[in-house]
mmCIF file with all atom_site columns, C-alpha atoms and ligand atoms in Angstrom:
data_model
loop_
_atom_site.group_PDB
_atom_site.id
_atom_site.type_symbol
_atom_site.label_atom_id
_atom_site.label_alt_id
_atom_site.label_comp_id
_atom_site.label_asym_id
_atom_site.label_entity_id
_atom_site.label_seq_id
_atom_site.pdbx_PDB_ins_code
_atom_site.Cartn_x
_atom_site.Cartn_y
_atom_site.Cartn_z
_atom_site.occupancy
_atom_site.B_iso_or_equiv
_atom_site.pdbx_formal_charge
_atom_site.auth_seq_id
_atom_site.auth_comp_id
_atom_site.auth_asym_id
_atom_site.auth_atom_id
_atom_site.pdbx_PDB_model_num
ATOM   1   C  CA  . MET U 1 1   ? 0.000  0.000  0.000   1.00 0.00 ? 21  MET U CA  1
ATOM   2   C  CA  . THR U 1 2   ? 1.403  3.400  -0.984  1.00 0.00 ? 22  THR U CA  1
ATOM   3   C  CA  . TYR U 1 3   ? 0.433  6.381  1.153   1.00 0.00 ? 23  TYR U CA  1
ATOM   4   C  CA  . VAL U 1 4   ? 0.753  9.954  -0.108  1.00 0.00 ? 24  VAL U CA  1
ATOM   5   C  CA  . LEU U 1 5   ? -0.269 13.295 1.400   1.00 0.00 ? 25  LEU U CA  1
ATOM   6   C  CA  . SER U 1 6   ? -3.960 14.160 0.974   1.00 0.00 ? 26  SER U CA  1
ATOM   7   C  CA  . GLN U 1 7   ? -4.774 17.309 -1.048  1.00 0.00 ? 27  GLN U CA  1
ATOM   8   C  CA  . ASP U 1 8   ? -5.822 19.086 2.150   1.00 0.00 ? 28  ASP U CA  1
ATOM   9   C  CA  . ALA U 1 9   ? -2.653 18.181 4.021   1.00 0.00 ? 29  ALA U CA  1
ATOM   10  C  CA  . LEU U 1 10  ? -0.557 19.135 1.012   1.00 0.00 ? 30  LEU U CA  1
ATOM   11  C  CA  . GLN U 1 11  ? -2.213 22.549 0.651   1.00 0.00 ? 31  GLN U CA  1
ATOM   12  C  CA  . GLN U 1 12  ? -1.856 23.182 4.379   1.00 0.00 ? 32  GLN U CA  1
ATOM   13  C  CA  . ILE U 1 13  ? 1.923  22.657 4.264   1.00 0.00 ? 33  ILE U CA  1
ATOM   14  C  CA  . ILE U 1 14  ? 2.336  24.559 0.973   1.00 0.00 ? 34  ILE U CA  1
ATOM   15  C  CA  . GLN U 1 15  ? 0.521  27.515 2.468   1.00 0.00 ? 35  GLN U CA  1
ATOM   16  C  CA  . VAL U 1 16  ? 2.847  27.642 5.483   1.00 0.00 ? 36  VAL U CA  1
ATOM   17  C  CA  . ALA U 1 17  ? 5.950  27.030 3.351   1.00 0.00 ? 37  ALA U CA  1
ATOM   18  C  CA  . GLN U 1 18  ? 4.966  29.788 0.917   1.00 0.00 ? 38  GLN U CA  1
ATOM   19  C  CA  . GLY U 1 19  ? 5.489  32.454 3.588   1.00 0.00 ? 39  GLY U CA  1
ATOM   20  C  CA  . PHE U 1 20  ? 9.079  31.335 4.153   1.00 0.00 ? 40  PHE U CA  1
ATOM   21  C  CA  . TYR U 1 21  ? 9.852  31.082 0.435   1.00 0.00 ? 41  TYR U CA  1
ATOM   22  C  CA  . ALA U 1 22  ? 8.433  34.529 -0.404  1.00 0.00 ? 42  ALA U CA  1
ATOM   23  C  CA  . ARG U 1 23  ? 11.749 36.328 -0.811  1.00 0.00 ? 43  ARG U CA  1
ATOM   24  C  CA  . LYS U 1 24  ? 14.056 37.487 -3.557  1.00 0.00 ? 44  LYS U CA  1
ATOM   25  C  CA  . ASP U 1 25  ? 16.093 34.282 -3.986  1.00 0.00 ? 45  ASP U CA  1
ATOM   26  C  CA  . ARG U 1 26  ? 14.148 32.653 -6.806  1.00 0.00 ? 46  ARG U CA  1
ATOM   27  C  CA  . ALA U 1 27  ? 16.627 29.778 -7.087  1.00 0.00 ? 47  ALA U CA  1
ATOM   28  C  CA  . HIS U 1 28  ? 15.413 28.410 -3.752  1.00 0.00 ? 48  HIS U CA  1
ATOM   29  C  CA  . ASP U 1 29  ? 11.745 29.367 -3.802  1.00 0.00 ? 49  ASP U CA  1
ATOM   30  C  CA  . LEU U 1 30  ? 8.479  27.444 -3.534  1.00 0.00 ? 50  LEU U CA  1
ATOM   31  C  CA  . GLU U 1 31  ? 8.772  26.362 -7.188  1.00 0.00 ? 51  GLU U CA  1
ATOM   32  C  CA  . HIS U 1 32  ? 12.090 24.683 -6.344  1.00 0.00 ? 52  HIS U CA  1
ATOM   33  C  CA  . ALA U 1 33  ? 10.527 22.959 -3.325  1.00 0.00 ? 53  ALA U CA  1
ATOM   34  C  CA  . LEU U 1 34  ? 7.594  21.727 -5.454  1.00 0.00 ? 54  LEU U CA  1
ATOM   35  C  CA  . ARG U 1 35  ? 9.938  20.310 -8.102  1.00 0.00 ? 55  ARG U CA  1
ATOM   36  C  CA  . VAL U 1 36  ? 12.021 18.594 -5.400  1.00 0.00 ? 56  VAL U CA  1
ATOM   37  C  CA  . ARG U 1 37  ? 8.765  17.082 -4.145  1.00 0.00 ? 57  ARG U CA  1
ATOM   38  C  CA  . GLU U 1 38  ? 8.018  15.739 -7.644  1.00 0.00 ? 58  GLU U CA  1
ATOM   39  C  CA  . TRP U 1 39  ? 11.514 14.261 -7.970  1.00 0.00 ? 59  TRP U CA  1
ATOM   40  C  CA  . GLY U 1 40  ? 11.250 12.898 -4.434  1.00 0.00 ? 60  GLY U CA  1
ATOM   41  C  CA  . ARG U 1 41  ? 7.926  11.152 -5.133  1.00 0.00 ? 61  ARG U CA  1
ATOM   42  C  CA  . LYS U 1 42  ? 9.337  9.607  -8.296  1.00 0.00 ? 62  LYS U CA  1
ATOM   43  C  CA  . LEU U 1 43  ? 12.470 8.320  -6.548  1.00 0.00 ? 63  LEU U CA  1
ATOM   44  C  CA  . ALA U 1 44  ? 10.509 7.158  -3.495  1.00 0.00 ? 64  ALA U CA  1
ATOM   45  C  CA  . LEU U 1 45  ? 8.203  5.049  -5.668  1.00 0.00 ? 65  LEU U CA  1
ATOM   46  C  CA  . GLU U 1 46  ? 11.154 3.453  -7.438  1.00 0.00 ? 66  GLU U CA  1
ATOM   47  C  CA  . GLU U 1 47  ? 13.229 2.920  -4.294  1.00 0.00 ? 67  GLU U CA  1
ATOM   48  C  CA  . GLY U 1 48  ? 10.374 1.863  -1.994  1.00 0.00 ? 68  GLY U CA  1
ATOM   49  C  CA  . ALA U 1 49  ? 10.669 4.753  0.488   1.00 0.00 ? 69  ALA U CA  1
ATOM   50  C  CA  . ASP U 1 50  ? 8.094  6.541  2.655   1.00 0.00 ? 70  ASP U CA  1
ATOM   51  C  CA  . ILE U 1 51  ? 6.476  9.052  0.284   1.00 0.00 ? 71  ILE U CA  1
ATOM   52  C  CA  . ILE U 1 52  ? 4.768  11.136 2.958   1.00 0.00 ? 72  ILE U CA  1
ATOM   53  C  CA  . VAL U 1 53  ? 8.062  11.772 4.779   1.00 0.00 ? 73  VAL U CA  1
ATOM   54  C  CA  . ILE U 1 54  ? 9.722  12.743 1.505   1.00 0.00 ? 74  ILE U CA  1
ATOM   55  C  CA  . GLU U 1 55  ? 6.884  15.031 0.389   1.00 0.00 ? 75  GLU U CA  1
ATOM   56  C  CA  . LEU U 1 56  ? 6.945  16.909 3.700   1.00 0.00 ? 76  LEU U CA  1
ATOM   57  C  CA  . ALA U 1 57  ? 10.736 17.084 3.777   1.00 0.00 ? 77  ALA U CA  1
ATOM   58  C  CA  . ALA U 1 58  ? 10.902 18.319 0.172   1.00 0.00 ? 78  ALA U CA  1
ATOM   59  C  CA  . LEU U 1 59  ? 8.321  21.063 0.711   1.00 0.00 ? 79  LEU U CA  1
ATOM   60  C  CA  . LEU U 1 60  ? 10.087 22.353 3.832   1.00 0.00 ? 80  LEU U CA  1
ATOM   61  C  CA  . HIS U 1 61  ? 13.760 21.608 3.112   1.00 0.00 ? 81  HIS U CA  1
ATOM   62  C  CA  . ASP U 1 62  ? 14.866 25.170 2.255   1.00 0.00 ? 82  ASP U CA  1
ATOM   63  C  CA  . ILE U 1 63  ? 12.505 27.254 4.423   1.00 0.00 ? 83  ILE U CA  1
ATOM   64  C  CA  . GLY U 1 64  ? 15.392 28.216 6.717   1.00 0.00 ? 84  GLY U CA  1
ATOM   65  C  CA  . ARG U 1 65  ? 17.447 29.829 3.957   1.00 0.00 ? 85  ARG U CA  1
ATOM   66  C  CA  . SER U 1 66  ? 15.863 33.201 4.464   1.00 0.00 ? 86  SER U CA  1
ATOM   67  C  CA  . GLY U 1 67  ? 18.175 35.246 6.661   1.00 0.00 ? 87  GLY U CA  1
ATOM   68  C  CA  . ALA U 1 68  ? 20.190 32.182 7.721   1.00 0.00 ? 88  ALA U CA  1
ATOM   69  C  CA  . VAL U 1 69  ? 23.868 31.519 7.100   1.00 0.00 ? 89  VAL U CA  1
ATOM   70  C  CA  . GLU U 1 70  ? 23.801 29.478 3.919   1.00 0.00 ? 90  GLU U CA  1
ATOM   71  C  CA  . LYS U 1 71  ? 26.020 26.709 5.315   1.00 0.00 ? 91  LYS U CA  1
ATOM   72  C  CA  . THR U 1 72  ? 23.680 26.022 8.211   1.00 0.00 ? 92  THR U CA  1
ATOM   73  C  CA  . HIS U 1 73  ? 20.380 26.526 6.406   1.00 0.00 ? 93  HIS U CA  1
ATOM   74  C  CA  . ALA U 1 74  ? 19.677 22.770 6.560   1.00 0.00 ? 94  ALA U CA  1
ATOM   75  C  CA  . GLU U 1 75  ? 19.737 22.942 10.347  1.00 0.00 ? 95  GLU U CA  1
ATOM   76  C  CA  . SER U 1 76  ? 17.517 26.024 10.529  1.00 0.00 ? 96  SER U CA  1
ATOM   77  C  CA  . SER U 1 77  ? 15.089 24.529 7.982   1.00 0.00 ? 97  SER U CA  1
ATOM   78  C  CA  . ALA U 1 78  ? 14.919 21.316 10.033  1.00 0.00 ? 98  ALA U CA  1
ATOM   79  C  CA  . GLY U 1 79  ? 14.151 23.242 13.230  1.00 0.00 ? 99  GLY U CA  1
ATOM   80  C  CA  . LEU U 1 80  ? 11.393 25.269 11.572  1.00 0.00 ? 100 LEU U CA  1
ATOM   81  C  CA  . ALA U 1 81  ? 9.955  22.129 9.954   1.00 0.00 ? 101 ALA U CA  1
ATOM   82  C  CA  . VAL U 1 82  ? 9.718  20.366 13.327  1.00 0.00 ? 102 VAL U CA  1
ATOM   83  C  CA  . ASN U 1 83  ? 7.647  23.258 14.741  1.00 0.00 ? 103 ASN U CA  1
ATOM   84  C  CA  . ILE U 1 84  ? 5.354  23.364 11.709  1.00 0.00 ? 104 ILE U CA  1
ATOM   85  C  CA  . LEU U 1 85  ? 4.723  19.607 11.689  1.00 0.00 ? 105 LEU U CA  1
ATOM   86  C  CA  . GLN U 1 86  ? 4.145  19.419 15.444  1.00 0.00 ? 106 GLN U CA  1
ATOM   87  C  CA  . LYS U 1 87  ? 1.645  22.300 15.234  1.00 0.00 ? 107 LYS U CA  1
ATOM   88  C  CA  . ASN U 1 88  ? -0.156 20.483 12.427  1.00 0.00 ? 108 ASN U CA  1
ATOM   89  C  CA  . GLY U 1 89  ? -0.474 17.265 14.423  1.00 0.00 ? 109 GLY U CA  1
ATOM   90  C  CA  . TYR U 1 90  ? 2.010  14.988 12.639  1.00 0.00 ? 110 TYR U CA  1
ATOM   91  C  CA  . SER U 1 91  ? 3.203  11.956 14.603  1.00 0.00 ? 111 SER U CA  1
ATOM   92  C  CA  . GLU U 1 92  ? 6.522  11.927 16.454  1.00 0.00 ? 112 GLU U CA  1
ATOM   93  C  CA  . GLY U 1 93  ? 7.838  9.298  14.039  1.00 0.00 ? 113 GLY U CA  1
ATOM   94  C  CA  . ILE U 1 94  ? 7.107  11.377 10.927  1.00 0.00 ? 114 ILE U CA  1
ATOM   95  C  CA  . VAL U 1 95  ? 8.522  14.557 12.503  1.00 0.00 ? 115 VAL U CA  1
ATOM   96  C  CA  . LYS U 1 96  ? 11.732 12.715 13.416  1.00 0.00 ? 116 LYS U CA  1
ATOM   97  C  CA  . GLN U 1 97  ? 12.194 11.280 9.922   1.00 0.00 ? 117 GLN U CA  1
ATOM   98  C  CA  . VAL U 1 98  ? 11.480 14.600 8.201   1.00 0.00 ? 118 VAL U CA  1
ATOM   99  C  CA  . LYS U 1 99  ? 13.937 16.367 10.505  1.00 0.00 ? 119 LYS U CA  1
ATOM   100 C  CA  . GLU U 1 100 ? 16.626 13.786 9.758   1.00 0.00 ? 120 GLU U CA  1
ATOM   101 C  CA  . ALA U 1 101 ? 16.100 14.143 5.995   1.00 0.00 ? 121 ALA U CA  1
ATOM   102 C  CA  . ILE U 1 102 ? 16.132 17.958 5.983   1.00 0.00 ? 122 ILE U CA  1
ATOM   103 C  CA  . ILE U 1 103 ? 19.171 18.320 8.222   1.00 0.00 ? 123 ILE U CA  1
ATOM   104 C  CA  . SER U 1 104 ? 21.310 16.194 5.893   1.00 0.00 ? 124 SER U CA  1
ATOM   105 C  CA  . HIS U 1 105 ? 20.086 17.450 2.491   1.00 0.00 ? 125 HIS U CA  1
ATOM   106 C  CA  . SER U 1 106 ? 23.105 19.773 2.300   1.00 0.00 ? 126 SER U CA  1
ATOM   107 C  CA  . ARG U 1 107 ? 26.511 18.438 3.331   1.00 0.00 ? 127 ARG U CA  1
ATOM   108 C  CA  . GLU U 1 108 ? 27.837 21.883 4.217   1.00 0.00 ? 128 GLU U CA  1
ATOM   109 C  CA  . ALA U 1 109 ? 26.756 21.618 7.852   1.00 0.00 ? 129 ALA U CA  1
ATOM   110 C  CA  . GLY U 1 110 ? 28.437 18.197 8.165   1.00 0.00 ? 130 GLY U CA  1
ATOM   111 C  CA  . HIS U 1 111 ? 25.401 15.869 8.444   1.00 0.00 ? 131 HIS U CA  1
ATOM   112 C  CA  . GLU U 1 112 ? 25.444 12.726 6.280   1.00 0.00 ? 132 GLU U CA  1
ATOM   113 C  CA  . PRO U 1 113 ? 22.150 11.332 4.934   1.00 0.00 ? 133 PRO U CA  1
ATOM   114 C  CA  . LYS U 1 114 ? 21.645 7.980  6.683   1.00 0.00 ? 134 LYS U CA  1
ATOM   115 C  CA  . THR U 1 115 ? 18.025 6.915  6.096   1.00 0.00 ? 135 THR U CA  1
ATOM   116 C  CA  . LEU U 1 116 ? 16.646 6.015  2.663   1.00 0.00 ? 136 LEU U CA  1
ATOM   117 C  CA  . GLU U 1 117 ? 14.307 9.027  2.858   1.00 0.00 ? 137 GLU U CA  1
ATOM   118 C  CA  . ALA U 1 118 ? 17.232 11.361 3.655   1.00 0.00 ? 138 ALA U CA  1
ATOM   119 C  CA  . LYS U 1 119 ? 19.201 9.950  0.734   1.00 0.00 ? 139 LYS U CA  1
ATOM   120 C  CA  . ILE U 1 120 ? 16.251 10.453 -1.598  1.00 0.00 ? 140 ILE U CA  1
ATOM   121 C  CA  . LEU U 1 121 ? 15.725 14.060 -0.499  1.00 0.00 ? 141 LEU U CA  1
ATOM   122 C  CA  . TYR U 1 122 ? 19.453 14.689 -1.040  1.00 0.00 ? 142 TYR U CA  1
ATOM   123 C  CA  . ASP U 1 123 ? 19.276 13.210 -4.558  1.00 0.00 ? 143 ASP U CA  1
ATOM   124 C  CA  . ALA U 1 124 ? 16.014 14.966 -5.474  1.00 0.00 ? 144 ALA U CA  1
ATOM   125 C  CA  . ASP U 1 125 ? 17.485 18.323 -4.478  1.00 0.00 ? 145 ASP U CA  1
ATOM   126 C  CA  . LYS U 1 126 ? 20.513 17.766 -6.754  1.00 0.00 ? 146 LYS U CA  1
ATOM   127 C  CA  . LEU U 1 127 ? 18.321 16.727 -9.691  1.00 0.00 ? 147 LEU U CA  1
ATOM   128 C  CA  . ASP U 1 128 ? 16.823 20.225 -9.661  1.00 0.00 ? 148 ASP U CA  1
ATOM   129 C  CA  . PHE U 1 129 ? 20.281 21.675 -10.426 1.00 0.00 ? 149 PHE U CA  1
ATOM   130 C  CA  . VAL U 1 130 ? 20.806 19.864 -13.759 1.00 0.00 ? 150 VAL U CA  1
ATOM   131 C  CA  . GLY U 1 131 ? 19.220 20.132 -17.206 1.00 0.00 ? 151 GLY U CA  1
ATOM   132 C  CA  . ALA U 1 132 ? 17.515 23.255 -18.560 1.00 0.00 ? 152 ALA U CA  1
ATOM   133 C  CA  . ILE U 1 133 ? 15.899 23.857 -15.172 1.00 0.00 ? 153 ILE U CA  1
ATOM   134 C  CA  . GLY U 1 134 ? 19.300 23.570 -13.528 1.00 0.00 ? 154 GLY U CA  1
ATOM   135 C  CA  . LEU U 1 135 ? 20.781 26.141 -15.918 1.00 0.00 ? 155 LEU U CA  1
ATOM   136 C  CA  . GLY U 1 136 ? 17.890 28.499 -15.230 1.00 0.00 ? 156 GLY U CA  1
ATOM   137 C  CA  . ARG U 1 137 ? 18.454 28.105 -11.501 1.00 0.00 ? 157 ARG U CA  1
ATOM   138 C  CA  . LEU U 1 138 ? 22.204 28.552 -11.875 1.00 0.00 ? 158 LEU U CA  1
ATOM   139 C  CA  . PHE U 1 139 ? 21.793 31.936 -13.574 1.00 0.00 ? 159 PHE U CA  1
ATOM   140 C  CA  . THR U 1 140 ? 19.107 32.974 -11.123 1.00 0.00 ? 160 THR U CA  1
ATOM   141 C  CA  . TRP U 1 141 ? 21.407 32.034 -8.239  1.00 0.00 ? 161 TRP U CA  1
ATOM   142 C  CA  . ALA U 1 142 ? 24.263 33.942 -9.939  1.00 0.00 ? 162 ALA U CA  1
ATOM   143 C  CA  . GLY U 1 143 ? 22.086 37.056 -9.851  1.00 0.00 ? 163 GLY U CA  1
ATOM   144 C  CA  . VAL U 1 144 ? 21.672 36.676 -6.097  1.00 0.00 ? 164 VAL U CA  1
ATOM   145 C  CA  . GLN U 1 145 ? 25.409 36.031 -5.584  1.00 0.00 ? 165 GLN U CA  1
ATOM   146 C  CA  . GLY U 1 146 ? 26.607 38.667 -8.064  1.00 0.00 ? 166 GLY U CA  1
ATOM   147 C  CA  . TRP U 1 147 ? 28.557 36.133 -10.143 1.00 0.00 ? 167 TRP U CA  1
ATOM   148 C  CA  . THR U 1 148 ? 29.893 36.696 -13.656 1.00 0.00 ? 168 THR U CA  1
ATOM   149 C  CA  . LEU U 1 149 ? 29.418 34.181 -16.475 1.00 0.00 ? 169 LEU U CA  1
ATOM   150 C  CA  . VAL U 1 150 ? 33.014 32.870 -16.449 1.00 0.00 ? 170 VAL U CA  1
ATOM   151 C  CA  . GLY U 1 151 ? 36.154 33.355 -14.330 1.00 0.00 ? 171 GLY U CA  1
ATOM   152 C  CA  . GLU U 1 152 ? 36.503 33.540 -10.549 1.00 0.00 ? 172 GLU U CA  1
ATOM   153 C  CA  . ASN U 1 153 ? 33.180 33.679 -8.655  1.00 0.00 ? 173 ASN U CA  1
ATOM   154 C  CA  . SER U 1 154 ? 31.248 32.753 -11.781 1.00 0.00 ? 174 SER U CA  1
ATOM   155 C  CA  . CYS U 1 155 ? 28.485 30.484 -13.027 1.00 0.00 ? 175 CYS U CA  1
ATOM   156 C  CA  . GLU U 1 156 ? 31.080 28.390 -14.855 1.00 0.00 ? 176 GLU U CA  1
ATOM   157 C  CA  . LYS U 1 157 ? 33.089 27.906 -11.650 1.00 0.00 ? 177 LYS U CA  1
ATOM   158 C  CA  . PHE U 1 158 ? 30.016 26.841 -9.666  1.00 0.00 ? 178 PHE U CA  1
ATOM   159 C  CA  . TYR U 1 159 ? 29.156 24.427 -12.466 1.00 0.00 ? 179 TYR U CA  1
ATOM   160 C  CA  . HIS U 1 160 ? 32.682 22.923 -12.424 1.00 0.00 ? 180 HIS U CA  1
ATOM   161 C  CA  . ASP U 1 161 ? 33.243 22.902 -8.682  1.00 0.00 ? 181 ASP U CA  1
ATOM   162 C  CA  . ARG U 1 162 ? 29.793 21.850 -7.523  1.00 0.00 ? 182 ARG U CA  1
ATOM   163 C  CA  . ILE U 1 163 ? 27.384 20.588 -10.164 1.00 0.00 ? 183 ILE U CA  1
ATOM   164 C  CA  . CYS U 1 164 ? 29.996 18.429 -11.944 1.00 0.00 ? 184 CYS U CA  1
ATOM   165 C  CA  . SER U 1 165 ? 30.673 16.556 -8.692  1.00 0.00 ? 185 SER U CA  1
ATOM   166 C  CA  . TYR U 1 166 ? 27.011 15.876 -7.858  1.00 0.00 ? 186 TYR U CA  1
ATOM   167 C  CA  . ARG U 1 167 ? 26.928 12.600 -9.848  1.00 0.00 ? 187 ARG U CA  1
ATOM   168 C  CA  . ASP U 1 168 ? 29.606 10.997 -7.638  1.00 0.00 ? 188 ASP U CA  1
ATOM   169 C  CA  . HIS U 1 169 ? 27.662 11.800 -4.493  1.00 0.00 ? 189 HIS U CA  1
ATOM   170 C  CA  . LEU U 1 170 ? 24.183 10.632 -5.493  1.00 0.00 ? 190 LEU U CA  1
ATOM   171 C  CA  . PHE U 1 171 ? 22.886 7.768  -3.372  1.00 0.00 ? 191 PHE U CA  1
ATOM   172 C  CA  . THR U 1 172 ? 20.173 6.054  -5.419  1.00 0.00 ? 192 THR U CA  1
ATOM   173 C  CA  . GLN U 1 173 ? 20.391 4.260  -8.755  1.00 0.00 ? 193 GLN U CA  1
ATOM   174 C  CA  . SER U 1 174 ? 17.125 5.877  -9.858  1.00 0.00 ? 194 SER U CA  1
ATOM   175 C  CA  . ALA U 1 175 ? 18.558 9.361  -9.330  1.00 0.00 ? 195 ALA U CA  1
ATOM   176 C  CA  . LYS U 1 176 ? 21.724 8.493  -11.254 1.00 0.00 ? 196 LYS U CA  1
ATOM   177 C  CA  . ALA U 1 177 ? 19.638 7.321  -14.218 1.00 0.00 ? 197 ALA U CA  1
ATOM   178 C  CA  . TYR U 1 178 ? 17.644 10.592 -14.288 1.00 0.00 ? 198 TYR U CA  1
ATOM   179 C  CA  . PHE U 1 179 ? 20.769 12.688 -13.699 1.00 0.00 ? 199 PHE U CA  1
ATOM   180 C  CA  . ASP U 1 180 ? 22.865 11.524 -16.666 1.00 0.00 ? 200 ASP U CA  1
ATOM   181 C  CA  . PRO U 1 181 ? 20.841 12.864 -19.656 1.00 0.00 ? 201 PRO U CA  1
ATOM   182 C  CA  . LEU U 1 182 ? 20.120 16.135 -17.835 1.00 0.00 ? 202 LEU U CA  1
ATOM   183 C  CA  . PHE U 1 183 ? 23.814 16.574 -17.064 1.00 0.00 ? 203 PHE U CA  1
ATOM   184 C  CA  . LEU U 1 184 ? 24.757 15.850 -20.708 1.00 0.00 ? 204 LEU U CA  1
ATOM   185 C  CA  . TYR U 1 185 ? 22.406 18.613 -21.850 1.00 0.00 ? 205 TYR U CA  1
ATOM   186 C  CA  . MET U 1 186 ? 24.061 21.000 -19.407 1.00 0.00 ? 206 MET U CA  1
ATOM   187 C  CA  . GLU U 1 187 ? 27.574 19.994 -20.465 1.00 0.00 ? 207 GLU U CA  1
ATOM   188 C  CA  . GLY U 1 188 ? 26.557 20.658 -24.091 1.00 0.00 ? 208 GLY U CA  1
ATOM   189 C  CA  . PHE U 1 189 ? 25.556 24.189 -23.113 1.00 0.00 ? 209 PHE U CA  1
ATOM   190 C  CA  . TRP U 1 190 ? 28.993 24.919 -21.607 1.00 0.00 ? 210 TRP U CA  1
ATOM   191 C  CA  . GLN U 1 191 ? 30.782 23.446 -24.627 1.00 0.00 ? 211 GLN U CA  1
ATOM   192 C  CA  . GLN U 1 192 ? 28.739 25.711 -26.904 1.00 0.00 ? 212 GLN U CA  1
ATOM   193 C  CA  . LEU U 1 193 ? 29.486 28.703 -24.691 1.00 0.00 ? 213 LEU U CA  1
ATOM   194 C  CA  . ARG U 1 194 ? 33.246 28.009 -24.795 1.00 0.00 ? 214 ARG U CA  1
ATOM   195 C  CA  . ALA U 1 195 ? 33.116 27.612 -28.597 1.00 0.00 ? 215 ALA U CA  1
ATOM   196 C  CA  . GLU U 1 196 ? 31.259 30.907 -29.015 1.00 0.00 ? 216 GLU U CA  1
ATOM   197 C  CA  . ARG U 1 197 ? 33.724 32.776 -26.802 1.00 0.00 ? 217 ARG U CA  1
ATOM   198 C  CA  . LEU U 1 198 ? 36.702 31.284 -28.658 1.00 0.00 ? 218 LEU U CA  1
ATOM   199 C  CA  . LYS U 1 199 ? 35.249 32.176 -32.055 1.00 0.00 ? 219 LYS U CA  1
ATOM   200 C  CA  . LEU U 1 200 ? 34.575 35.714 -30.887 1.00 0.00 ? 220 LEU U CA  1
ATOM   201 C  CA  . SER U 1 201 ? 38.077 36.262 -29.513 1.00 0.00 ? 221 SER U CA  1
ATOM   202 C  CA  . ASN U 1 202 ? 39.702 34.728 -32.640 1.00 0.00 ? 222 ASN U CA  1
ATOM   203 C  CA  . SER U 1 203 ? 37.653 36.876 -35.019 1.00 0.00 ? 223 SER U CA  1
ATOM   204 C  CA  . GLY U 1 204 ? 38.681 40.001 -33.056 1.00 0.00 ? 224 GLY U CA  1
ATOM   205 C  CA  . GLN U 1 205 ? 42.392 39.245 -33.434 1.00 0.00 ? 225 GLN U CA  1
ATOM   206 C  CA  . ALA U 1 206 ? 42.312 39.392 -37.251 1.00 0.00 ? 226 ALA U CA  1
ATOM   207 C  CA  . ASP U 1 207 ? 41.394 43.099 -37.202 1.00 0.00 ? 227 ASP U CA  1
ATOM   208 C  CA  . THR U 1 208 ? 44.185 44.173 -34.851 1.00 0.00 ? 228 THR U CA  1
ATOM   209 C  CA  . ILE U 1 209 ? 46.879 46.464 -36.364 1.00 0.00 ? 229 ILE U CA  1
HETATM 210 FE FE1 . FE2 W 2 .   ? 19.076 23.493 0.657   1.00 0.00 ? 312 FE2 W FE1 1
HETATM 211 FE FE1 . FE2 W 2 .   ? 17.013 22.838 -2.210  1.00 0.00 ? 313 FE2 W FE1 1
#
């Protein structure tokens, strides 16, 4: 038997989450949380995980980003999520599992995903940073950070340093299978960008006197 959140329960959590996500960082907004929920449901079905825990964790996983130090946002999101779920009458077991998943969805605070649900949330979050959606989020995030296209503190550097290493850290086979074609699309974009820049700089040199 597969249990999912009822429409009422879903809307209740979305409504609360919306308030936290209503800020200028559009790379980590409610839309991102909803897509992570979709990825999470897909992976949970394939991996046999608890869908309700994953749906709740996905919807609330970045609510602590607003005003928090980025590195510890997983911890602040987890704390806020616990309060929200307790207020809405969720069982101790669900609250504990959701907390565990949220706190380890970003490795920057030093928590490793241990449960299957935590691993799936981790993977689902990374899947939203590849493909055309991933590129859109990358440039949106660059706007928040003030990054240039290439060079130090740039979109290209974030792509190389972070996104390119995501594949090695994914936990589930299902996530790896979804990741590969999306990553290839993204890699194609950067190859095209390098080719365009090279062509432009070469064509400029011919006119120099
Ligand atoms: Fe996050
Ligand atoms: Fe996220």
